PDB file of C-alpha atoms and ligand atoms in Angstrom:
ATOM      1  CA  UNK A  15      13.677  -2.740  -4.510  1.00  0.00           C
ATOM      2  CA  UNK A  16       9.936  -2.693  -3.362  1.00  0.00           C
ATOM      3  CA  UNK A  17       8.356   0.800  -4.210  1.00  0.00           C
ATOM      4  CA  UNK A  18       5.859   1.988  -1.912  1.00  0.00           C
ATOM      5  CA  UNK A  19       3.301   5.046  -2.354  1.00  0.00           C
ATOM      6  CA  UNK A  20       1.928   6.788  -0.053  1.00  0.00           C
ATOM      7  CA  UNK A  21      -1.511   8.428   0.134  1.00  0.00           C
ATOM      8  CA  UNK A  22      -2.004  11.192   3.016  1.00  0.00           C
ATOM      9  CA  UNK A  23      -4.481  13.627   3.943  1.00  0.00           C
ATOM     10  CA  UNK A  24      -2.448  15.731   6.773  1.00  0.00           C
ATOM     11  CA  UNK A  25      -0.259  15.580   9.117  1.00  0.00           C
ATOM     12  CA  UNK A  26       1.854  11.695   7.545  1.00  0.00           C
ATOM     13  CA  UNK A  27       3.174  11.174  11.223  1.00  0.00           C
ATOM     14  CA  UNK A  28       2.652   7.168   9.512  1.00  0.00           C
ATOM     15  CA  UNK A  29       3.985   8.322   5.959  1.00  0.00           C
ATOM     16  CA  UNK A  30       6.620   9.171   8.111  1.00  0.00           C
ATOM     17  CA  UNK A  31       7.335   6.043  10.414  1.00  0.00           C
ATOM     18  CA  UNK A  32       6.922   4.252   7.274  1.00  0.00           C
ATOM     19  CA  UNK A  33       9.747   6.293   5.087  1.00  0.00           C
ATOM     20  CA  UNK A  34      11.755   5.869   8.399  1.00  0.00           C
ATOM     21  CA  UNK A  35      11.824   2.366   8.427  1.00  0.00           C
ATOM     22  CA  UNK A  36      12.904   2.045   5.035  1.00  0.00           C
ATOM     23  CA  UNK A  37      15.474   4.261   5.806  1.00  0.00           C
ATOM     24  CA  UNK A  38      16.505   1.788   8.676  1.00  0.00           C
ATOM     25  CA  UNK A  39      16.350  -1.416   7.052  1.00  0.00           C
ATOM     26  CA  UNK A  40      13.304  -2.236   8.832  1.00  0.00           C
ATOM     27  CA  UNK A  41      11.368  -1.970   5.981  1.00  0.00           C
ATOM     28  CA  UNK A  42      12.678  -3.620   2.807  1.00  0.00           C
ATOM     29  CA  UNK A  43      11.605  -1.187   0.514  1.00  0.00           C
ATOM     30  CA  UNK A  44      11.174   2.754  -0.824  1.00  0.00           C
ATOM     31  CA  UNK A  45       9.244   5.060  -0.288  1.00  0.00           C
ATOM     32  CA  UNK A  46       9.069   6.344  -4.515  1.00  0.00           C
ATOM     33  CA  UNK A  47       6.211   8.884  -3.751  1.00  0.00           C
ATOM     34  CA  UNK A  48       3.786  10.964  -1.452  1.00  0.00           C
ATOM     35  CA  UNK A  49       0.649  11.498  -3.016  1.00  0.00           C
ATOM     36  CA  UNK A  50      -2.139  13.865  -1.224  1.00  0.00           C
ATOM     37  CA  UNK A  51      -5.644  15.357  -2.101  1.00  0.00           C
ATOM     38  CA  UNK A  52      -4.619  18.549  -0.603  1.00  0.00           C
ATOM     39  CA  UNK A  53      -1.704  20.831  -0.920  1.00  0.00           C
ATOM     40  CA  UNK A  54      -2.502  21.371   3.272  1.00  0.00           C
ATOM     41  CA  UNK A  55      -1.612  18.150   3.869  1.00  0.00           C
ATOM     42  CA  UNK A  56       1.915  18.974   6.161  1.00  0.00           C
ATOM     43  CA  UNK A  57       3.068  15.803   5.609  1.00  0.00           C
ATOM     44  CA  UNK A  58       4.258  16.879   2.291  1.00  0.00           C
ATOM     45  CA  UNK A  59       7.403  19.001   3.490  1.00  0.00           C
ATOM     46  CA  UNK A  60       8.763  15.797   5.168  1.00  0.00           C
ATOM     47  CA  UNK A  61       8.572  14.003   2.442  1.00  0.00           C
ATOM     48  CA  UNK A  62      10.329  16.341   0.081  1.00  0.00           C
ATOM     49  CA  UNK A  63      12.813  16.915   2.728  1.00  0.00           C
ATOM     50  CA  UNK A  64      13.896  13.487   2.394  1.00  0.00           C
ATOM     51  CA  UNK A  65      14.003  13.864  -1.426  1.00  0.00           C
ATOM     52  CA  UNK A  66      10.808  11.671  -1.833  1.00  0.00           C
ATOM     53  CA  UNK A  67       8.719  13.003  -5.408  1.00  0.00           C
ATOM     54  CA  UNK A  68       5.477  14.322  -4.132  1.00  0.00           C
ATOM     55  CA  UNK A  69       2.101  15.290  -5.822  1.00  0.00           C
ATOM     56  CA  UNK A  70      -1.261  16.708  -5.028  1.00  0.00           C
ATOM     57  CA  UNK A  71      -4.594  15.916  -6.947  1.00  0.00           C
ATOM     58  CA  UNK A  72      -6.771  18.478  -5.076  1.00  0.00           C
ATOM     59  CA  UNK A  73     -10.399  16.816  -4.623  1.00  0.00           C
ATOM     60  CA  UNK A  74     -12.212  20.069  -4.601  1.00  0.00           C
ATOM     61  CA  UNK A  75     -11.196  20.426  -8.419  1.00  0.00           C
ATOM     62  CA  UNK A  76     -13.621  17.623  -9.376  1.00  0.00           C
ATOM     63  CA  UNK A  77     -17.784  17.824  -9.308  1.00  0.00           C
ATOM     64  CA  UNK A  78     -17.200  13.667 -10.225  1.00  0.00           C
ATOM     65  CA  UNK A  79     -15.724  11.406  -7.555  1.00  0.00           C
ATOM     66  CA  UNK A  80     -15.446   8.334 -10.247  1.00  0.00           C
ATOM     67  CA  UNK A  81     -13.305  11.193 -11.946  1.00  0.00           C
ATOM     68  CA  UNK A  82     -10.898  11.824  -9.115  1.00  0.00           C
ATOM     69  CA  UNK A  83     -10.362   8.341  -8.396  1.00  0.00           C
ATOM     70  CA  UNK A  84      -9.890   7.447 -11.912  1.00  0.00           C
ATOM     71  CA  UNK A  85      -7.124  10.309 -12.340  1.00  0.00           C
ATOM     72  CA  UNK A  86      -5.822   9.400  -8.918  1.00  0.00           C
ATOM     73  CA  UNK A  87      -5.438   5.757 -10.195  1.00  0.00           C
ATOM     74  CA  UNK A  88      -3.242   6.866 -13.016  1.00  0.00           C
ATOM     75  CA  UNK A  89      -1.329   8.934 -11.001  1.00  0.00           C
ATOM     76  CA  UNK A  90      -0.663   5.979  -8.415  1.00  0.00           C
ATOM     77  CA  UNK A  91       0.156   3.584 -11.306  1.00  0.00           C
ATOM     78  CA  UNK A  92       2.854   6.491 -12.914  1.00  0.00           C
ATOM     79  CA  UNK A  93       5.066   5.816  -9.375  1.00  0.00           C
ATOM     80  CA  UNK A  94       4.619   1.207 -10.681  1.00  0.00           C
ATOM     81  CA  UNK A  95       4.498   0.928  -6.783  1.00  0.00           C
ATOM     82  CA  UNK A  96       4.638  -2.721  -5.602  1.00  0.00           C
ATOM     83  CA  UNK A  97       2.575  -1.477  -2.529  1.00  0.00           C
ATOM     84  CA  UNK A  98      -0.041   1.641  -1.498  1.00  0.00           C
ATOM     85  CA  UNK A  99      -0.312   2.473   1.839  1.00  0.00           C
ATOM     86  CA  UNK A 100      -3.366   4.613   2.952  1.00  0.00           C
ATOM     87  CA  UNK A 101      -1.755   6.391   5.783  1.00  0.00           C
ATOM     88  CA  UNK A 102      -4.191   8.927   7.237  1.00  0.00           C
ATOM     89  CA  UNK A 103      -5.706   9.191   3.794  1.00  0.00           C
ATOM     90  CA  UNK A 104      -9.019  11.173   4.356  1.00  0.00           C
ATOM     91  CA  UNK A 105     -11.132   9.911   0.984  1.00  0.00           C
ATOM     92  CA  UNK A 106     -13.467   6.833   0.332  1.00  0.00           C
ATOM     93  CA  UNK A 107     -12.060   5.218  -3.087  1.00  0.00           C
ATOM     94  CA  UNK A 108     -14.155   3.732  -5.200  1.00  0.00           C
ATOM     95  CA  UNK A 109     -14.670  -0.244  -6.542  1.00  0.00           C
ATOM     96  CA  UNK A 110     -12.817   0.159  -9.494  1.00  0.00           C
ATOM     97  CA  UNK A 111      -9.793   1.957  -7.450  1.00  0.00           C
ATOM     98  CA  UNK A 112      -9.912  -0.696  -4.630  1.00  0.00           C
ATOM     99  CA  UNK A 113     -10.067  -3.510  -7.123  1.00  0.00           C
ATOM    100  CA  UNK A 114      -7.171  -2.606  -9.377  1.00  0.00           C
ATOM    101  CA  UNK A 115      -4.990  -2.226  -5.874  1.00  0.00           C
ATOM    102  CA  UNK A 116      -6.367  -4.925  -4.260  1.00  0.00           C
ATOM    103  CA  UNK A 117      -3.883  -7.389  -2.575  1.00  0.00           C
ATOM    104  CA  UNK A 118      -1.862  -4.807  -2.663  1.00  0.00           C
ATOM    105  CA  UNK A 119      -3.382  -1.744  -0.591  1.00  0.00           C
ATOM    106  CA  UNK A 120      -3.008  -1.202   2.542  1.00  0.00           C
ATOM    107  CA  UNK A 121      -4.708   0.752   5.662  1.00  0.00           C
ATOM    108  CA  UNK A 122      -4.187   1.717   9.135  1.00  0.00           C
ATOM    109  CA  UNK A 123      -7.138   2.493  10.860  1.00  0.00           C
ATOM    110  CA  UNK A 124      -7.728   4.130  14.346  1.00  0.00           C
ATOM    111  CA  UNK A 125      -9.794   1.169  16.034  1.00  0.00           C
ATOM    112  CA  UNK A 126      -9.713  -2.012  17.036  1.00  0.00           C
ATOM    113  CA  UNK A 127     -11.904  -2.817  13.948  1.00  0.00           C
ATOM    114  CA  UNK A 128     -14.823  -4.776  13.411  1.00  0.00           C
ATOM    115  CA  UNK A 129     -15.330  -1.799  16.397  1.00  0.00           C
ATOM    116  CA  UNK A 130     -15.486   1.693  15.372  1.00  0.00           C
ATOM    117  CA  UNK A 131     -15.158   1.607  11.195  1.00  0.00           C
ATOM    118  CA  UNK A 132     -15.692   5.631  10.197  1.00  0.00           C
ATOM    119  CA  UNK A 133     -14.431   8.611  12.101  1.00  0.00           C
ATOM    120  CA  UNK A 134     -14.631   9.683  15.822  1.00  0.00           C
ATOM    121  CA  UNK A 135     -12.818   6.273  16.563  1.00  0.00           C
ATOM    122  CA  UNK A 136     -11.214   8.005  19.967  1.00  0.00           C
ATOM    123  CA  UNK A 137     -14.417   9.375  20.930  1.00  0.00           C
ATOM    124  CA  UNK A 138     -16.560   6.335  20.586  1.00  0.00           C
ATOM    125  CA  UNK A 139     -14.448   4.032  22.638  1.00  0.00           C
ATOM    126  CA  UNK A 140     -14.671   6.584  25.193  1.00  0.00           C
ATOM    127  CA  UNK A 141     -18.063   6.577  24.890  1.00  0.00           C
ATOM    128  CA  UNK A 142     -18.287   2.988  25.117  1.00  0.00           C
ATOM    129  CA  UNK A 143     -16.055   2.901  28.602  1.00  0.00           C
ATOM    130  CA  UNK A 144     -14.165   0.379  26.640  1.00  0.00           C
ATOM    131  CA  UNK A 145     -10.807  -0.483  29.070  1.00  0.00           C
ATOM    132  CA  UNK A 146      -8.953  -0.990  25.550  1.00  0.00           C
ATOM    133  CA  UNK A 147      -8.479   0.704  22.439  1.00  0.00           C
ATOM    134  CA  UNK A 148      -6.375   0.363  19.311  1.00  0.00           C
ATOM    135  CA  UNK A 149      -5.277   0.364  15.586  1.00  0.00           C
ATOM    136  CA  UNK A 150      -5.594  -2.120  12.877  1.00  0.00           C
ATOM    137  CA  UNK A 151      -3.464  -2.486   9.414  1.00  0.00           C
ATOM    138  CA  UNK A 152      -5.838  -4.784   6.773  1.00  0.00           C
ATOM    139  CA  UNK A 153      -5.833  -5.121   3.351  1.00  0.00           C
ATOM    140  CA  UNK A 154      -8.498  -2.645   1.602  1.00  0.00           C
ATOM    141  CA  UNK A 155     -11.403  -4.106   0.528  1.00  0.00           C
ATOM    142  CA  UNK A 156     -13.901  -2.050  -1.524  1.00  0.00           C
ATOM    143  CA  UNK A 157     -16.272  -1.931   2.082  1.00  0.00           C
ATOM    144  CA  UNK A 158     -15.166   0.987   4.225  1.00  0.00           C
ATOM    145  CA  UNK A 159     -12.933  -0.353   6.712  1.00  0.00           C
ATOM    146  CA  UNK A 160     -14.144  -4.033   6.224  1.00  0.00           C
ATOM    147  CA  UNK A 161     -10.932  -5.542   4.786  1.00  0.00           C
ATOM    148  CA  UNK A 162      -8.990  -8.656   6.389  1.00  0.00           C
ATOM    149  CA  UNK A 163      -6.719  -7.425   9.385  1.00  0.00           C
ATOM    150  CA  UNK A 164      -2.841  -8.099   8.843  1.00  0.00           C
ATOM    151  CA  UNK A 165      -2.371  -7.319  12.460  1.00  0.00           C
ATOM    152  CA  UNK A 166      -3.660  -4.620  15.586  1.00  0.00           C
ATOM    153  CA  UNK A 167      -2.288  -3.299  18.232  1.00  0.00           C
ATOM    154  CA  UNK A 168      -3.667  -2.338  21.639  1.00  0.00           C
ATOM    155  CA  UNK A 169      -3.276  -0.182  24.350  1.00  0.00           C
ATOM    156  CA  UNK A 170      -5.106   0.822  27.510  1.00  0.00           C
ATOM    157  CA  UNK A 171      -7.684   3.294  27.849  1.00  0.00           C
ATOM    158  CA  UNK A 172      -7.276   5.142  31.084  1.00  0.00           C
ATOM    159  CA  UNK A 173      -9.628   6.639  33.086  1.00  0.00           C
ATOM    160  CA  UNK A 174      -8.221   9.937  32.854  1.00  0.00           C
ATOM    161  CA  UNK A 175      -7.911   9.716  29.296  1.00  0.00           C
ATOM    162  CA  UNK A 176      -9.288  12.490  26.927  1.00  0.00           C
ATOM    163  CA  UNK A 177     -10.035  11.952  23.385  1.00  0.00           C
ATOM    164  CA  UNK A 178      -6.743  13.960  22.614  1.00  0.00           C
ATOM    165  CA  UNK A 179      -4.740  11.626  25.075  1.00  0.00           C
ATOM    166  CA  UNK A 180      -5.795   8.362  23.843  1.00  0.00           C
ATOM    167  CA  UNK A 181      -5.619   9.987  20.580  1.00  0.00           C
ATOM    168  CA  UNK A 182      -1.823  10.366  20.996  1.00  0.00           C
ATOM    169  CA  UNK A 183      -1.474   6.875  22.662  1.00  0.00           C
ATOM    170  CA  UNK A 184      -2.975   5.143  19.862  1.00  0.00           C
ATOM    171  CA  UNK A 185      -1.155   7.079  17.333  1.00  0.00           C
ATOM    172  CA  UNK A 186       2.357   6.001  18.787  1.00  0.00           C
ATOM    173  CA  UNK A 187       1.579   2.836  18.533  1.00  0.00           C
ATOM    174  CA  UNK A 188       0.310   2.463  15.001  1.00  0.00           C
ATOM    175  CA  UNK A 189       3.450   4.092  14.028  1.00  0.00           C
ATOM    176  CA  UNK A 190       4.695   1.071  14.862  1.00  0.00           C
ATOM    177  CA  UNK A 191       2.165  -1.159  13.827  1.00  0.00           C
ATOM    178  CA  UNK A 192       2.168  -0.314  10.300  1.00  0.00           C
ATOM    179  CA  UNK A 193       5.916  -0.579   9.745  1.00  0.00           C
ATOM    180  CA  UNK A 194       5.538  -4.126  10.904  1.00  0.00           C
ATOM    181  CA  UNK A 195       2.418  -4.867   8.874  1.00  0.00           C
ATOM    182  CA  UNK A 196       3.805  -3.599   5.948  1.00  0.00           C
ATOM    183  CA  UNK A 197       7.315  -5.149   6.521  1.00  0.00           C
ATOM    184  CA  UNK A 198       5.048  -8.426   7.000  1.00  0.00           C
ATOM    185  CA  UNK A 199       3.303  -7.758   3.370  1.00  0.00           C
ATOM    186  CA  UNK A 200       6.213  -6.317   1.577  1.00  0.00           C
ATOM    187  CA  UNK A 201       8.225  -9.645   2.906  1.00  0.00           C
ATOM    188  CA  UNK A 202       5.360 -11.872   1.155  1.00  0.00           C
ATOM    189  CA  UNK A 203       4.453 -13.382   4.579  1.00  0.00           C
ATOM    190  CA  UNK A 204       1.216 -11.465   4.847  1.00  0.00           C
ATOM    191  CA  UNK A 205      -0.719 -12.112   2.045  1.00  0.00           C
ATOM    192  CA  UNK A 206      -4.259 -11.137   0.463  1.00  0.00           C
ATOM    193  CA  UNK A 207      -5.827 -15.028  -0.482  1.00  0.00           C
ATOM    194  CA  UNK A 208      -9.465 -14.716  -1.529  1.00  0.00           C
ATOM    195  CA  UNK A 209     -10.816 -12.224   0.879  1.00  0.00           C
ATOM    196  CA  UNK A 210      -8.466 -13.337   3.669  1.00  0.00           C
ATOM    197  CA  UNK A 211      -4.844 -12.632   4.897  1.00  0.00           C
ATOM    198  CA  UNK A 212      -2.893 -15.258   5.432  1.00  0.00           C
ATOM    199  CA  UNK A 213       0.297 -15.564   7.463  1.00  0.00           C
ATOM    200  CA  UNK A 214       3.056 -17.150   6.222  1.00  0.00           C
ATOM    201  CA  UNK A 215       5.548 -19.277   8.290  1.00  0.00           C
ATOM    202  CA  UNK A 216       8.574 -16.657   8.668  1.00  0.00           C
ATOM    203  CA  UNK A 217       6.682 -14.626  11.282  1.00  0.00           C
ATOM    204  CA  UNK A 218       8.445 -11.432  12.645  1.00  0.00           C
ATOM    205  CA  UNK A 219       6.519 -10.200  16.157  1.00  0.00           C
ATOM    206  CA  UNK A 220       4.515  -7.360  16.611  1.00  0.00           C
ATOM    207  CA  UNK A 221       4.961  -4.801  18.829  1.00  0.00           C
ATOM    208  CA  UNK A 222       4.922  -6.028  22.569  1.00  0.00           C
ATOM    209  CA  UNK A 223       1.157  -4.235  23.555  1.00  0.00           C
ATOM    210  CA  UNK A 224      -0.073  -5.911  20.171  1.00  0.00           C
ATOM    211  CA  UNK A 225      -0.912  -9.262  18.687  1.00  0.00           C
ATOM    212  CA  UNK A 226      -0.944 -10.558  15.270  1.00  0.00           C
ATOM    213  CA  UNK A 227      -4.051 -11.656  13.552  1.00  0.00           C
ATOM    214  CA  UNK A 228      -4.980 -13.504   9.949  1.00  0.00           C
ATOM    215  CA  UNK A 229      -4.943 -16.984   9.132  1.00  0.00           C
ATOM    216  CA  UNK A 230      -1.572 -19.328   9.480  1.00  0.00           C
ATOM    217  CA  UNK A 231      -1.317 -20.928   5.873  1.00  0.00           C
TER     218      UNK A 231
HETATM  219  C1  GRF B 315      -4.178   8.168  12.000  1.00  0.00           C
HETATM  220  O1  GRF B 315      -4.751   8.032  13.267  1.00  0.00           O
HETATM  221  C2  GRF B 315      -4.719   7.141  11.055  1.00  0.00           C
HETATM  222  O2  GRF B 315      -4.949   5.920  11.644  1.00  0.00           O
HETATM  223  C3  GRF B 315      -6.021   7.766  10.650  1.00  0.00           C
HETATM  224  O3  GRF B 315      -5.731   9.141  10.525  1.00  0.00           O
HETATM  225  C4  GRF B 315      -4.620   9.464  11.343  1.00  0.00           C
HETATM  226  C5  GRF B 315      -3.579  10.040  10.442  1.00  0.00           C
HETATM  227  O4  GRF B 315      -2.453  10.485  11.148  1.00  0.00           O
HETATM  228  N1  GRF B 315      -6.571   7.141   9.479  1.00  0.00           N
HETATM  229  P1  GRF B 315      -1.127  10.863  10.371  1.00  0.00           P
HETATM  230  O5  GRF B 315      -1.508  11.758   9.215  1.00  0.00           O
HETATM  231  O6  GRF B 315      -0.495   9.590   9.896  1.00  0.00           O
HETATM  232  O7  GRF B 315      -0.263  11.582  11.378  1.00  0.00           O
END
């Protein structure tokens, strides 16, 4: 069985999607832990409730970032997951983190990225009077929201929309989005290739307001 980790920050409304799908054969794999760098982080009661082992590694316990990540590696590597999913995970890891996952790490991020890497991704597509917004899933590359996209999703940015409403529509649908990324990844049909991520042949579609990116191979 593929064993997944988790890394959260708060509320794991995508920890969550993500355990669900496993749960539902959508995802062929387990969640084998939750692993935050808060003990605030909400997420954490689902994910015991469903029996999953979780752990905290509180960031405000270390002066040394290199420090946390290095402990935070070790932790990660004590769960042998196959895959790590940054799902609303709120900390910048560092080169020596990124490499040792890399290929194997992935991220959902609120934009349609290249646009928007960073926070305030809602806000600044407002700002922009962009017509469209969205989420990506890549592969984590040690540059902040640079790595190759598996696949994004889009949805419509209305003109009544607040930051909290497009917010919320973006959110559903990268609930979605990332159980199909990492259902693509965990299947070996996404794959990292030297900086890139390539699709395999057995494609599965993504959701209907989405398309799929990376290279055919
Ligand atoms: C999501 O929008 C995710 O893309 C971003 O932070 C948010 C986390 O939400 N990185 P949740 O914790 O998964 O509910």
């Amino acid at each position: 069985m593929t064993r997944i980790v988790v890394l959260i920050s708060g509320r794991g409304s995508n920890m969550r999607a993500i355990v669900e799908a496993c749960q539902n054969g959508i995802i062929d794999g387990s969640v084998v832990a939750v692993i935050s760098n808060t003990i605030k982080a909400v997420g954490l009661d689902y994910a015991q409730s469903q029996n999953i082992d979780t752990a905290v590694l509180d960031h405000t316990q270390f002066s040394d970032r290199n420090e946390f990540d290095t402990q935070l590696l070790t932790l990660v590597d004590s769960y042998q997951p196959d895959w790590l999913v940054l799902a609303g995970f709120m900390r910048v890891l560092n080169a020596d983190f990124v490499n040792h996952f890399l290929g194997r790490m992935v991220n959902i991020h609120p934009s349609l990225l290249p646009l928007y890497p960073g926070l305030n991704t809602h806000k600044k597509a407002l700002a922009a009077g962009d017509t469209e917004h969205g989420a990506t899933a890549h592969f984590v590359t040690p540059e902040l929201d640079a790595g190759p996209t598996i696949a994004q999703t889009r949805v419509p940015v209305l003109p009544t929309d607040t930051e909290q409403t497009l917010a919320n529509r973006v959110l559903q649908a990268e609930h979605e989005l990332i159980t199909q990324a990492l259902q693509l990844c965990v299947s070996g049909v996404a794959r990292y290739t030297n900086g890139k991520c390539t699709l395999g042949n057995n494609m599965t579609k993504i959701p209907a307001t989405g398309h799929q990116q990376g290279e055919p191979s």
